[in-house]
Amino acid sequence: MTKRQAPEERSWPPHGFPKAGPDLSDVPEVVVLRLPLYVRALAQLLHAGVNVISSQELGEMLQMTAAQIRKDLSYFGRFGKQGRGYNVQFLLQQLRSILGLERQWNVALIGVGRLGRSIIGYPGFAPEGFRIVAAFDSDPRQIGQVVGGVMVRPVSELEQAIAAQDISIAIVAVPASQAQQVLDLLVRAGVRAVLNYAPVAPQAPNGVKVRTLDPVLAMQTMTYYLYRSLTVHKEDTRKA
Amino acid sequence: MTKRQAPEERSWPPHGFPKAGPDLSDVPEVVVLRLPLYVRALAQLLHAGVNVISSQELGEMLQMTAAQIRKDLSYFGRFGKQGRGYNVQFLLQQLRSILGLERQWNVALIGVGRLGRSIIGYPGFAPEGFRIVAAFDSDPRQIGQVVGGVMVRPVSELEQAIAAQDISIAIVAVPASQAQQVLDLLVRAGVRAVLNYAPVAPQAPNGVKVRTLDPVLAMQTMTYYLYRSLTVHKEDTRKA
DNA sequence: AGCTGTGAAGTATTTCACAGCT
DNA sequence: AGCTGTGAAATACTTCACAGCT
């Protein structure tokens, strides 16, 4: 049973917003979007020396209901012990395994301008197993430069490099005007997961996941609420 | 009628995941999360010289159903003309007004390390009306430096500056370990919208919107699907 | 003829609430 | 006594489908 797509973001999402492609299993996508939150919280708990945690306590940490956590986990197995709770280390390991986080993922970066350079310098990816192993740009002045330990290559070499270097994820950091064509190229090259920093809603075929991170969009969803609370709002938005 | 919170953020959004605080109106939060997508698409259309668009066409652009767009818009008013569609310029202006995008918003940045500097240098905020007018750091070596035209001040001055400079939004770009305490400080100072770049799920009181942008989280939601499609998956995840 | 705006129907997601294990 | 796992109930969200305007 495939499911219908919702738009966005969630980027905050909700991130991946809009999204494309049917689910590959019967696990609701919202559930998958939450799993990394559990992983992050459990890693913290493990680090803090906590051995066992209940869905109640985890829910307080993450500001969600205990029932939701239990239900989410139940899509994948039975990881808890009744009367006790969840073993932090065990649950963490299980979730990491479910999410495919126990391996390294090779990543290509397209666009090494200001934004791309800051992404390649971001220290958060490597410890989580995401290794940027190739960088591309269409600007001839960038080609041949070494950025973050990776030599920048022309986009024309992209397809070949994706295959040769076993790259399954791409990060798009090109101007909005080029994002769609870069995405098309990536899809043709066989990439099926794209983290998009360009402020566009790119079209991707089924089976290709795109998550767009757009800080401006995130801001704009907050101003709505700021604005409301400034002037106490009475419905009167319709035109005359 | 206030509503229940879903997690994120989505950021991932989509986006702010998990989020806090009840809705200030009866408009579903998912709808608010989509409005900026409409704004972005309409701005593109306007730029391209399109005068009128149907929900059908807009839906194709954004990969969503025409009905959803019409329903979303109907929460705020009647902006279209039967038989014709929506006037692009008019609808854009209406949505910008609803989202509070017709004014400038003063923004404070907390944390001017590598990430913070890249945020302050991001050229996407200013054209959308978000102006970073103050920057703070707890590192004495950063104090007094001028970054992106703004002088870095000690965090101790934050509360005073928020009030004095009419700042309603903050961007948190401090290490994860400090994010919660910075957020608490911001809330005490009266900030009610926070764009959080730290990889944590911070707790915020009702009425304070937090959107977390976490590229690692976004990546981790995609590996799930990559992983599934590598080995054709038969349900067998439960422990022995 | 074409398209909006919207109740009603259909899905999806969340929460309840409790049997059953420790 | 405490907590999980899960059907069933409740709620939220999306899509249908059509009256009504242009």
Short mmCIF file of C-alpha atoms (C1' of nucleotides) in Angstrom, two decimals:
data_model
loop_
_atom_site.label_atom_id
_atom_site.label_comp_id
_atom_site.label_asym_id
_atom_site.label_seq_id
_atom_site.Cartn_x
_atom_site.Cartn_y
_atom_site.Cartn_z
CA MET A 1 0.00 0.00 0.00
CA THR A 2 1.71 3.12 -1.20
CA LYS A 3 0.89 6.46 0.31
CA ARG A 4 0.21 9.94 -0.79
CA GLN A 5 2.77 12.70 -0.64
CA ALA A 6 2.53 15.83 1.48
CA PRO A 7 4.54 18.93 0.62
CA GLU A 8 7.70 20.09 2.41
CA GLU A 9 10.38 20.06 4.84
CA ARG A 10 9.81 19.60 7.22
CA SER A 11 12.36 21.29 6.53
CA TRP A 12 11.67 21.42 8.66
CA PRO A 13 10.26 19.59 8.66
CA PRO A 14 9.23 19.23 8.18
CA HIS A 15 11.78 18.66 6.47
CA GLY A 16 11.52 17.08 2.98
CA PHE A 17 8.75 19.28 1.78
CA PRO A 18 7.56 18.74 -0.96
CA LYS A 19 8.64 15.20 -1.32
CA ALA A 20 8.41 12.69 -4.09
CA GLY A 21 8.13 8.96 -4.48
CA PRO A 22 6.03 6.34 -2.77
CA ASP A 23 7.10 4.82 0.49
CA LEU A 24 9.21 1.76 0.15
CA SER A 25 7.43 0.06 3.01
CA ASP A 26 4.26 0.44 5.00
CA VAL A 27 5.88 2.57 7.66
CA PRO A 28 4.38 6.07 7.59
CA GLU A 29 6.90 8.64 6.50
CA VAL A 30 6.25 10.78 9.58
CA VAL A 31 7.50 7.90 11.64
CA VAL A 32 10.72 7.66 9.66
CA LEU A 33 11.19 11.40 10.08
CA ARG A 34 11.12 10.94 13.84
CA LEU A 35 13.51 8.04 14.12
CA PRO A 36 16.62 10.23 13.91
CA LEU A 37 15.26 12.28 16.78
CA TYR A 38 15.14 9.15 18.87
CA VAL A 39 18.64 8.24 17.79
CA ARG A 40 19.95 11.63 18.80
CA ALA A 41 18.23 11.56 22.18
CA LEU A 42 19.35 8.02 22.91
CA ALA A 43 22.93 8.86 22.00
CA GLN A 44 22.80 11.70 24.51
CA LEU A 45 21.37 9.42 27.17
CA LEU A 46 23.99 6.79 26.50
CA HIS A 47 26.67 9.43 26.77
CA ALA A 48 25.15 10.54 30.06
CA GLY A 49 25.38 7.01 31.38
CA VAL A 50 21.66 6.25 31.40
CA ASN A 51 21.04 2.54 30.91
CA VAL A 52 17.29 2.25 30.75
CA ILE A 53 14.60 4.72 29.75
CA SER A 54 10.82 4.58 29.58
CA SER A 55 8.76 5.92 26.73
CA GLN A 56 7.39 8.41 29.24
CA GLU A 57 10.81 9.86 30.03
CA LEU A 58 11.93 9.87 26.41
CA GLY A 59 8.70 11.64 25.55
CA GLU A 60 9.44 14.37 28.05
CA MET A 61 12.88 14.85 26.54
CA LEU A 62 11.48 15.17 23.06
CA GLN A 63 8.22 16.87 23.91
CA MET A 64 6.04 14.17 22.56
CA THR A 65 3.66 11.60 24.02
CA ALA A 66 4.84 8.28 25.32
CA ALA A 67 2.22 6.54 23.22
CA GLN A 68 3.60 8.03 20.06
CA ILE A 69 7.06 6.78 20.80
CA ARG A 70 5.84 3.29 21.60
CA LYS A 71 3.69 3.21 18.50
CA ASP A 72 6.51 4.44 16.30
CA LEU A 73 8.89 1.80 17.62
CA SER A 74 6.27 -0.89 17.23
CA TYR A 75 6.50 -0.54 13.45
CA PHE A 76 9.95 -2.03 13.62
CA GLY A 77 9.86 -4.54 16.43
CA ARG A 78 9.55 -5.02 20.14
CA PHE A 79 12.53 -3.37 21.73
CA GLY A 80 11.35 -2.74 25.28
CA LYS A 81 10.80 -4.77 28.39
CA GLN A 82 7.43 -4.51 30.08
CA GLY A 83 7.66 -3.07 33.53
CA ARG A 84 11.15 -1.75 32.86
CA GLY A 85 11.47 0.32 29.72
CA TYR A 86 14.04 0.35 26.94
CA ASN A 87 17.69 -0.48 27.20
CA VAL A 88 19.27 2.66 25.81
CA GLN A 89 22.24 1.04 24.15
CA PHE A 90 20.18 -1.73 22.60
CA LEU A 91 17.46 0.54 21.28
CA LEU A 92 20.01 2.96 19.90
CA GLN A 93 21.79 0.22 18.07
CA GLN A 94 18.53 -1.14 16.67
CA LEU A 95 17.41 2.24 15.41
CA ARG A 96 20.78 2.97 13.90
CA SER A 97 20.57 -0.31 12.11
CA ILE A 98 17.05 0.38 10.85
CA LEU A 99 18.11 3.77 9.54
CA GLY A 100 21.20 2.36 7.90
CA LEU A 101 23.52 4.41 10.06
CA GLU A 102 25.97 1.66 10.84
CA ARG A 103 27.81 2.16 7.60
CA GLN A 104 29.58 5.05 5.97
CA TRP A 105 27.79 6.90 3.20
CA ASN A 106 29.75 8.59 0.46
CA VAL A 107 28.41 11.99 -0.43
CA ALA A 108 28.96 14.34 -3.37
CA LEU A 109 28.75 18.08 -3.01
CA ILE A 110 27.65 20.12 -5.99
CA GLY A 111 28.46 23.79 -5.75
CA VAL A 112 31.50 25.01 -3.85
CA GLY A 113 30.63 28.66 -3.51
CA ARG A 114 30.24 30.31 -0.17
CA LEU A 115 27.50 27.96 0.96
CA GLY A 116 29.13 24.82 -0.39
CA ARG A 117 32.39 25.63 1.33
CA SER A 118 30.66 26.10 4.60
CA ILE A 119 28.90 22.76 4.16
CA ILE A 120 32.11 20.94 3.39
CA GLY A 121 33.61 22.51 6.48
CA TYR A 122 30.70 21.52 8.69
CA PRO A 123 32.09 19.15 11.26
CA GLY A 124 28.79 17.43 11.99
CA PHE A 125 28.64 15.08 9.01
CA ALA A 126 31.76 12.95 9.41
CA PRO A 127 31.07 11.67 12.93
CA GLU A 128 27.69 10.46 11.74
CA GLY A 129 29.13 8.52 8.86
CA PHE A 130 28.55 10.98 6.03
CA ARG A 131 31.76 11.51 4.12
CA ILE A 132 32.00 14.12 1.40
CA VAL A 133 34.25 12.41 -1.11
CA ALA A 134 33.69 14.48 -4.22
CA ALA A 135 32.97 18.09 -5.04
CA PHE A 136 31.76 19.63 -8.27
CA ASP A 137 31.22 23.07 -9.69
CA SER A 138 30.42 24.56 -13.04
CA ASP A 139 32.65 27.60 -12.53
CA PRO A 140 36.01 26.97 -14.28
CA ARG A 141 37.78 29.08 -11.65
CA GLN A 142 36.79 26.60 -8.97
CA ILE A 143 37.92 23.51 -10.85
CA GLY A 144 41.12 22.04 -9.52
CA GLN A 145 40.95 23.85 -6.22
CA VAL A 146 41.12 21.70 -3.14
CA VAL A 147 38.32 22.42 -0.68
CA GLY A 148 38.06 20.53 2.58
CA GLY A 149 40.51 17.95 1.33
CA VAL A 150 38.57 17.28 -1.86
CA MET A 151 39.51 18.47 -5.33
CA VAL A 152 36.78 20.34 -7.15
CA ARG A 153 35.89 18.77 -10.49
CA PRO A 154 33.77 19.91 -13.41
CA VAL A 155 30.13 18.90 -13.34
CA SER A 156 30.70 17.00 -16.56
CA GLU A 157 32.58 14.39 -14.54
CA LEU A 158 29.75 13.96 -12.10
CA GLU A 159 28.05 10.94 -13.61
CA GLN A 160 31.25 8.99 -13.90
CA ALA A 161 32.36 9.90 -10.37
CA ILE A 162 29.07 8.91 -8.76
CA ALA A 163 29.52 5.40 -10.04
CA ALA A 164 33.25 5.15 -9.49
CA GLN A 165 33.19 6.40 -5.93
CA ASP A 166 30.05 4.60 -4.80
CA ILE A 167 28.23 7.80 -4.01
CA SER A 168 24.60 7.44 -2.97
CA ILE A 169 23.81 10.87 -1.55
CA ALA A 170 24.32 14.33 -3.00
CA ILE A 171 24.24 17.75 -1.43
CA VAL A 172 23.09 20.51 -3.76
CA ALA A 173 24.47 23.94 -2.95
CA VAL A 174 24.11 25.73 -6.26
CA PRO A 175 22.08 28.85 -7.01
CA ALA A 176 18.33 28.35 -7.23
CA SER A 177 18.39 28.87 -10.97
CA GLN A 178 20.60 25.82 -11.47
CA ALA A 179 19.19 23.52 -8.82
CA GLN A 180 16.67 21.69 -10.96
CA GLN A 181 19.09 20.88 -13.74
CA VAL A 182 21.70 19.69 -11.26
CA LEU A 183 19.08 17.52 -9.63
CA ASP A 184 18.12 16.04 -12.98
CA LEU A 185 21.74 15.26 -13.64
CA LEU A 186 22.10 13.59 -10.26
CA VAL A 187 19.03 11.50 -10.82
CA ARG A 188 20.35 10.40 -14.19
CA ALA A 189 23.60 9.48 -12.49
CA GLY A 190 21.70 7.21 -10.12
CA VAL A 191 21.62 9.28 -6.94
CA ARG A 192 18.45 8.64 -4.98
CA ALA A 193 18.90 10.89 -1.95
CA VAL A 194 19.54 14.60 -2.18
CA LEU A 195 19.97 17.20 0.49
CA ASN A 196 19.03 20.43 -1.22
CA TYR A 197 20.13 23.82 0.07
CA ALA A 198 18.78 25.77 -2.89
CA PRO A 199 15.59 27.69 -2.16
CA VAL A 200 13.45 25.86 -4.67
CA ALA A 201 10.92 23.03 -4.66
CA PRO A 202 12.63 20.71 -7.10
CA GLN A 203 10.83 17.99 -9.00
CA ALA A 204 12.15 14.50 -8.58
CA PRO A 205 10.90 11.19 -9.86
CA ASN A 206 9.46 8.54 -7.60
CA GLY A 207 12.05 6.74 -5.61
CA VAL A 208 14.27 9.77 -5.24
CA LYS A 209 14.18 11.45 -1.84
CA VAL A 210 14.86 15.15 -1.69
CA ARG A 211 15.05 17.07 1.56
CA THR A 212 15.25 20.81 1.23
CA LEU A 213 16.78 22.90 3.98
CA ASP A 214 15.68 26.47 3.60
CA PRO A 215 16.28 28.84 6.48
CA VAL A 216 14.18 31.57 4.92
CA LEU A 217 11.21 29.25 4.66
CA ALA A 218 11.66 28.28 8.29
CA MET A 219 11.72 31.96 9.26
CA GLN A 220 8.62 32.68 7.26
CA THR A 221 6.63 30.00 9.03
CA MET A 222 7.45 31.67 12.33
CA THR A 223 6.59 35.23 11.38
CA TYR A 224 3.03 34.07 10.84
CA TYR A 225 2.72 33.42 14.56
CA LEU A 226 4.69 36.49 15.59
CA TYR A 227 2.48 38.61 13.48
CA ARG A 228 -0.72 37.13 14.92
CA SER A 229 0.33 37.71 18.47
CA LEU A 230 1.29 41.32 17.91
CA THR A 231 -2.17 42.47 17.00
CA VAL A 232 -4.82 40.26 18.50
CA HIS A 233 -6.28 38.86 15.36
CA LYS A 234 -9.92 38.88 14.30
CA GLU A 235 -10.71 37.07 11.03
CA ASP A 236 -11.07 39.78 8.46
CA THR A 237 -8.65 38.79 5.77
CA ARG A 238 -11.04 38.47 2.88
CA LYS A 239 -11.10 40.98 0.14
CA ALA A 240 -13.94 43.42 -0.23
CA MET B 1 -9.82 25.40 19.51
CA THR B 2 -6.15 24.84 20.07
CA LYS B 3 -4.45 21.87 18.55
CA ARG B 4 -1.99 19.21 19.43
CA GLN B 5 1.65 19.43 18.53
CA ALA B 6 3.41 17.16 16.11
CA PRO B 7 7.17 16.74 16.35
CA GLU B 8 9.75 18.56 14.25
CA GLU B 9 10.45 20.48 11.78
CA ARG B 10 10.20 19.59 9.70
CA SER B 11 12.62 21.10 9.33
CA TRP B 12 13.13 19.71 7.92
CA PRO B 13 11.08 20.47 7.65
CA PRO B 14 9.46 20.12 7.78
CA HIS B 15 10.64 21.50 9.08
CA GLY B 16 10.58 22.76 13.64
CA PHE B 17 10.49 19.23 14.89
CA PRO B 18 9.57 18.92 17.77
CA LYS B 19 7.71 22.10 18.27
CA ALA B 20 6.12 23.78 21.23
CA GLY B 21 3.18 25.99 21.94
CA PRO B 22 -0.45 25.87 20.89
CA ASP B 23 -1.57 27.38 17.64
CA LEU B 24 -2.61 30.97 17.88
CA SER B 25 -5.52 30.42 15.56
CA ASP B 26 -7.55 27.56 14.18
CA VAL B 27 -5.41 27.23 11.08
CA PRO B 28 -3.66 23.85 11.07
CA GLU B 29 0.06 24.26 11.45
CA VAL B 30 0.74 22.16 8.34
CA VAL B 31 -1.09 24.78 6.38
CA VAL B 32 1.08 27.56 7.77
CA LEU B 33 4.15 25.51 6.92
CA ARG B 34 3.04 25.44 3.29
CA LEU B 35 2.25 29.12 2.87
CA PRO B 36 5.88 30.11 2.33
CA LEU B 37 6.09 27.53 -0.44
CA TYR B 38 3.23 29.26 -2.17
CA VAL B 39 4.88 32.60 -1.66
CA ARG B 40 8.10 31.36 -3.19
CA ALA B 41 6.35 29.83 -6.19
CA LEU B 42 4.20 32.89 -6.78
CA ALA B 43 7.22 35.15 -6.62
CA GLN B 44 8.83 33.03 -9.31
CA LEU B 45 5.71 33.20 -11.44
CA LEU B 46 5.45 36.92 -11.03
CA HIS B 47 9.06 37.24 -12.02
CA ALA B 48 8.37 35.12 -15.07
CA GLY B 49 5.56 37.45 -16.08
CA VAL B 50 2.67 35.09 -15.34
CA ASN B 51 -0.45 37.03 -14.41
CA VAL B 52 -2.95 34.36 -13.55
CA ILE B 53 -2.54 30.80 -12.31
CA SER B 54 -4.97 28.02 -11.47
CA SER B 55 -4.67 25.81 -8.42
CA GLN B 56 -4.08 22.99 -10.87
CA GLU B 57 -1.01 24.61 -12.40
CA LEU B 58 0.37 25.74 -9.06
CA GLY B 59 -0.11 22.22 -7.80
CA GLU B 60 1.94 20.84 -10.63
CA MET B 61 4.74 23.26 -9.83
CA LEU B 62 4.77 22.27 -6.19
CA GLN B 63 3.87 18.63 -6.59
CA MET B 64 0.71 18.80 -4.63
CA THR B 65 -2.99 18.50 -5.39
CA ALA B 66 -5.03 21.43 -6.57
CA ALA B 67 -7.59 20.71 -3.87
CA GLN B 68 -5.00 21.07 -1.17
CA ILE B 69 -3.94 24.45 -2.40
CA ARG B 70 -7.51 25.68 -2.63
CA LYS B 71 -8.33 24.33 0.80
CA ASP B 72 -5.22 25.88 2.32
CA LEU B 73 -6.02 29.26 0.86
CA SER B 74 -9.62 29.01 1.98
CA TYR B 75 -8.50 29.25 5.61
CA PHE B 76 -7.55 32.83 4.96
CA GLY B 77 -10.03 34.12 2.47
CA ARG B 78 -11.29 33.91 -1.08
CA PHE B 79 -8.50 35.02 -3.32
CA GLY B 80 -9.42 33.46 -6.64
CA LYS B 81 -11.89 34.08 -9.40
CA GLN B 82 -14.09 31.22 -10.46
CA GLY B 83 -13.50 30.20 -14.01
CA ARG B 84 -10.19 32.08 -14.12
CA GLY B 85 -7.83 31.23 -11.30
CA TYR B 86 -5.71 33.39 -9.04
CA ASN B 87 -4.12 36.69 -9.87
CA VAL B 88 -0.49 36.00 -9.12
CA GLN B 89 0.41 39.43 -7.86
CA PHE B 90 -2.68 39.75 -5.72
CA LEU B 91 -2.38 36.32 -4.14
CA LEU B 92 1.31 36.85 -3.48
CA GLN B 93 0.65 40.12 -1.76
CA GLN B 94 -2.14 38.60 0.33
CA LEU B 95 -0.02 35.69 1.44
CA ARG B 96 2.90 37.93 2.26
CA SER B 97 0.59 39.99 4.37
CA ILE B 98 -0.82 36.95 6.16
CA LEU B 99 2.66 35.72 6.94
CA GLY B 100 3.79 39.13 8.13
CA LEU B 101 6.40 39.41 5.38
CA GLU B 102 5.64 42.96 4.44
CA ARG B 103 7.75 44.36 7.22
CA GLN B 104 11.36 44.01 8.22
CA TRP B 105 12.20 41.69 11.10
CA ASN B 106 15.18 42.37 13.27
CA VAL B 107 17.14 39.25 14.08
CA ALA B 108 19.81 38.45 16.65
CA LEU B 109 22.49 35.87 16.01
CA ILE B 110 23.92 33.99 18.95
CA GLY B 111 27.19 32.25 18.25
CA VAL B 112 29.65 33.65 15.74
CA GLY B 113 31.85 30.62 15.24
CA ARG B 114 32.26 28.98 11.88
CA LEU B 115 28.57 28.28 11.50
CA GLY B 116 27.41 31.64 12.81
CA ARG B 117 29.72 33.47 10.45
CA SER B 118 28.41 31.55 7.53
CA ILE B 119 24.86 32.37 8.58
CA ILE B 120 25.58 36.06 8.89
CA GLY B 121 27.13 35.94 5.44
CA TYR B 122 24.16 34.13 3.92
CA PRO B 123 22.73 36.49 1.33
CA GLY B 124 19.25 35.00 1.39
CA PHE B 125 17.91 36.64 4.53
CA ALA B 126 18.13 40.34 3.77
CA PRO B 127 16.08 40.33 0.54
CA GLU B 128 13.28 38.61 2.44
CA GLY B 129 13.22 41.20 5.17
CA PHE B 130 15.25 39.44 7.83
CA ARG B 131 17.98 41.74 9.06
CA ILE B 132 20.64 40.49 11.45
CA VAL B 133 21.17 43.54 13.63
CA ALA B 134 22.99 42.06 16.60
CA ALA B 135 25.47 39.27 17.24
CA PHE B 136 26.50 37.66 20.50
CA ASP B 137 29.07 35.18 21.67
CA SER B 138 30.33 33.91 24.97
CA ASP B 139 33.94 33.65 23.80
CA PRO B 140 35.83 36.77 24.94
CA ARG B 141 38.06 36.56 21.87
CA GLN B 142 35.07 37.14 19.64
CA ILE B 143 33.74 40.14 21.53
CA GLY B 144 34.32 43.41 19.77
CA GLN B 145 35.00 41.84 16.41
CA VAL B 146 32.90 43.06 13.55
CA VAL B 147 31.27 40.26 11.60
CA GLY B 148 29.06 40.95 8.62
CA GLY B 149 28.84 44.58 9.62
CA VAL B 150 27.70 43.81 13.16
CA MET B 151 29.83 44.08 16.28
CA VAL B 152 29.92 40.97 18.41
CA ARG B 153 28.77 41.55 21.96
CA PRO B 154 28.89 39.47 25.10
CA VAL B 155 25.87 37.31 25.80
CA SER B 156 25.35 39.22 29.02
CA GLU B 157 24.12 42.15 26.94
CA LEU B 158 21.59 40.05 25.09
CA GLU B 159 18.53 40.79 27.15
CA GLN B 160 19.06 44.50 27.02
CA ALA B 161 19.79 44.48 23.29
CA ILE B 162 16.70 42.45 22.40
CA ALA B 163 14.52 45.13 23.88
CA ALA B 164 16.53 48.11 22.69
CA GLN B 165 16.80 46.95 19.08
CA ASP B 166 13.27 45.60 18.71
CA ILE B 167 14.46 42.09 17.99
CA SER B 168 11.77 39.45 17.68
CA ILE B 169 13.65 36.54 16.12
CA ALA B 170 16.88 34.86 17.14
CA ILE B 171 19.18 32.48 15.33
CA VAL B 172 21.00 30.05 17.58
CA ALA B 173 24.34 28.86 16.23
CA VAL B 174 26.09 27.75 19.38
CA PRO B 175 27.37 24.25 20.22
CA ALA B 176 24.71 21.72 21.18
CA SER B 177 25.84 21.76 24.78
CA GLN B 178 24.95 25.43 25.13
CA ALA B 179 21.85 25.59 22.99
CA GLN B 180 19.28 25.01 25.71
CA GLN B 181 20.67 27.61 28.04
CA VAL B 182 20.90 30.15 25.25
CA LEU B 183 17.32 29.40 24.33
CA ASP B 184 16.21 29.89 27.92
CA LEU B 185 17.97 33.21 27.97
CA LEU B 186 16.30 34.26 24.74
CA VAL B 187 12.89 33.30 26.02
CA ARG B 188 13.49 35.29 29.19
CA ALA B 189 14.47 38.22 26.99
CA GLY B 190 11.12 37.98 25.22
CA VAL B 191 12.07 36.33 21.94
CA ARG B 192 9.28 34.15 20.64
CA ALA B 193 10.73 32.78 17.41
CA VAL B 194 14.00 30.94 17.20
CA LEU B 195 15.78 29.39 14.27
CA ASN B 196 17.98 26.77 15.85
CA TYR B 197 21.01 25.34 14.08
CA ALA B 198 22.23 23.32 17.06
CA PRO B 199 21.58 19.59 16.76
CA VAL B 200 19.32 19.34 19.78
CA ALA B 201 15.59 19.22 20.47
CA PRO B 202 15.33 22.20 22.75
CA GLN B 203 12.49 22.71 25.17
CA ALA B 204 10.56 25.91 24.82
CA PRO B 205 7.47 27.17 26.60
CA ASN B 206 4.14 27.54 24.86
CA GLY B 207 3.98 30.51 22.59
CA VAL B 208 7.62 30.25 21.57
CA LYS B 209 8.22 28.81 18.12
CA VAL B 210 11.46 26.96 17.53
CA ARG B 211 12.45 25.59 14.15
CA THR B 212 15.50 23.41 14.11
CA LEU B 213 17.53 23.01 10.94
CA ASP B 214 19.66 19.92 11.21
CA PRO B 215 21.31 18.63 8.06
CA VAL B 216 22.40 15.41 9.75
CA LEU B 217 18.82 14.64 10.74
CA ALA B 218 17.71 15.27 7.19
CA MET B 219 20.38 12.90 5.92
CA GLN B 220 19.38 10.23 8.38
CA THR B 221 15.79 10.25 7.23
CA MET B 222 16.97 9.52 3.72
CA THR B 223 19.34 6.69 4.51
CA TYR B 224 16.37 4.73 5.77
CA TYR B 225 15.01 4.57 2.25
CA LEU B 226 18.38 4.05 0.62
CA TYR B 227 19.06 1.19 2.90
CA ARG B 228 15.69 -0.46 2.22
CA SER B 229 16.14 -0.33 -1.51
CA LEU B 230 19.63 -1.80 -1.45
CA THR B 231 18.59 -5.15 -0.08
CA VAL B 232 15.01 -5.86 -1.03
CA HIS B 233 13.48 -5.79 2.36
CA LYS B 234 11.37 -8.50 3.97
CA GLU B 235 10.00 -7.65 7.43
CA ASP B 236 12.31 -9.39 9.84
CA THR B 237 13.51 -6.67 12.12
CA ARG B 238 12.30 -8.00 15.42
CA LYS B 239 14.66 -9.45 17.91
CA ALA B 240 14.84 -13.17 18.49
"C1'" DA C 1 -16.18 25.56 -20.32
"C1'" DG C 2 -13.30 26.49 -16.66
"C1'" DC C 3 -12.15 27.07 -12.16
"C1'" DT C 4 -12.89 28.39 -7.20
"C1'" DG C 5 -14.51 27.49 -2.49
"C1'" DT C 6 -16.17 24.15 0.52
"C1'" DG C 7 -19.04 20.60 2.93
"C1'" DA C 8 -18.69 15.73 3.10
"C1'" DA C 9 -16.08 11.52 2.52
"C1'" DG C 10 -12.01 9.23 2.87
"C1'" DT C 11 -7.22 8.54 4.82
"C1'" DA C 12 -3.64 9.07 7.87
"C1'" DT C 13 -1.90 9.87 12.28
"C1'" DT C 14 -2.23 10.30 17.12
"C1'" DT C 15 -3.95 9.10 21.47
"C1'" DC C 16 -6.48 6.08 24.54
"C1'" DA C 17 -6.72 2.41 27.36
"C1'" DC C 18 -5.75 -1.99 28.75
"C1'" DA C 19 -4.04 -6.99 28.48
"C1'" DG C 20 -0.01 -9.00 29.65
"C1'" DC C 21 4.82 -9.41 30.98
"C1'" DT C 22 8.64 -8.48 34.65
"C1'" DA D 1 3.67 -1.46 40.59
"C1'" DG D 2 5.46 -0.22 36.38
"C1'" DC D 3 5.79 -0.24 31.73
"C1'" DT D 4 5.43 -2.12 26.93
"C1'" DG D 5 2.88 -3.23 22.69
"C1'" DT D 6 -1.26 -2.66 20.33
"C1'" DG D 7 -6.15 -2.81 18.77
"C1'" DA D 8 -9.71 0.58 18.89
"C1'" DA D 9 -11.24 5.35 19.27
"C1'" DA D 10 -10.40 9.93 18.44
"C1'" DT D 11 -8.53 13.48 15.91
"C1'" DA D 12 -6.26 15.72 12.06
"C1'" DC D 13 -5.55 16.17 7.36
"C1'" DT D 14 -6.36 15.37 2.48
"C1'" DT D 15 -9.11 14.54 -1.37
"C1'" DC D 16 -13.55 14.29 -3.62
"C1'" DA D 17 -17.07 16.20 -5.92
"C1'" DC D 18 -20.08 19.65 -6.98
"C1'" DA D 19 -22.77 24.20 -6.50
"C1'" DG D 20 -22.03 28.46 -8.15
"C1'" DC D 21 -19.63 32.30 -10.31
"C1'" DT D 22 -17.28 34.30 -14.64
#
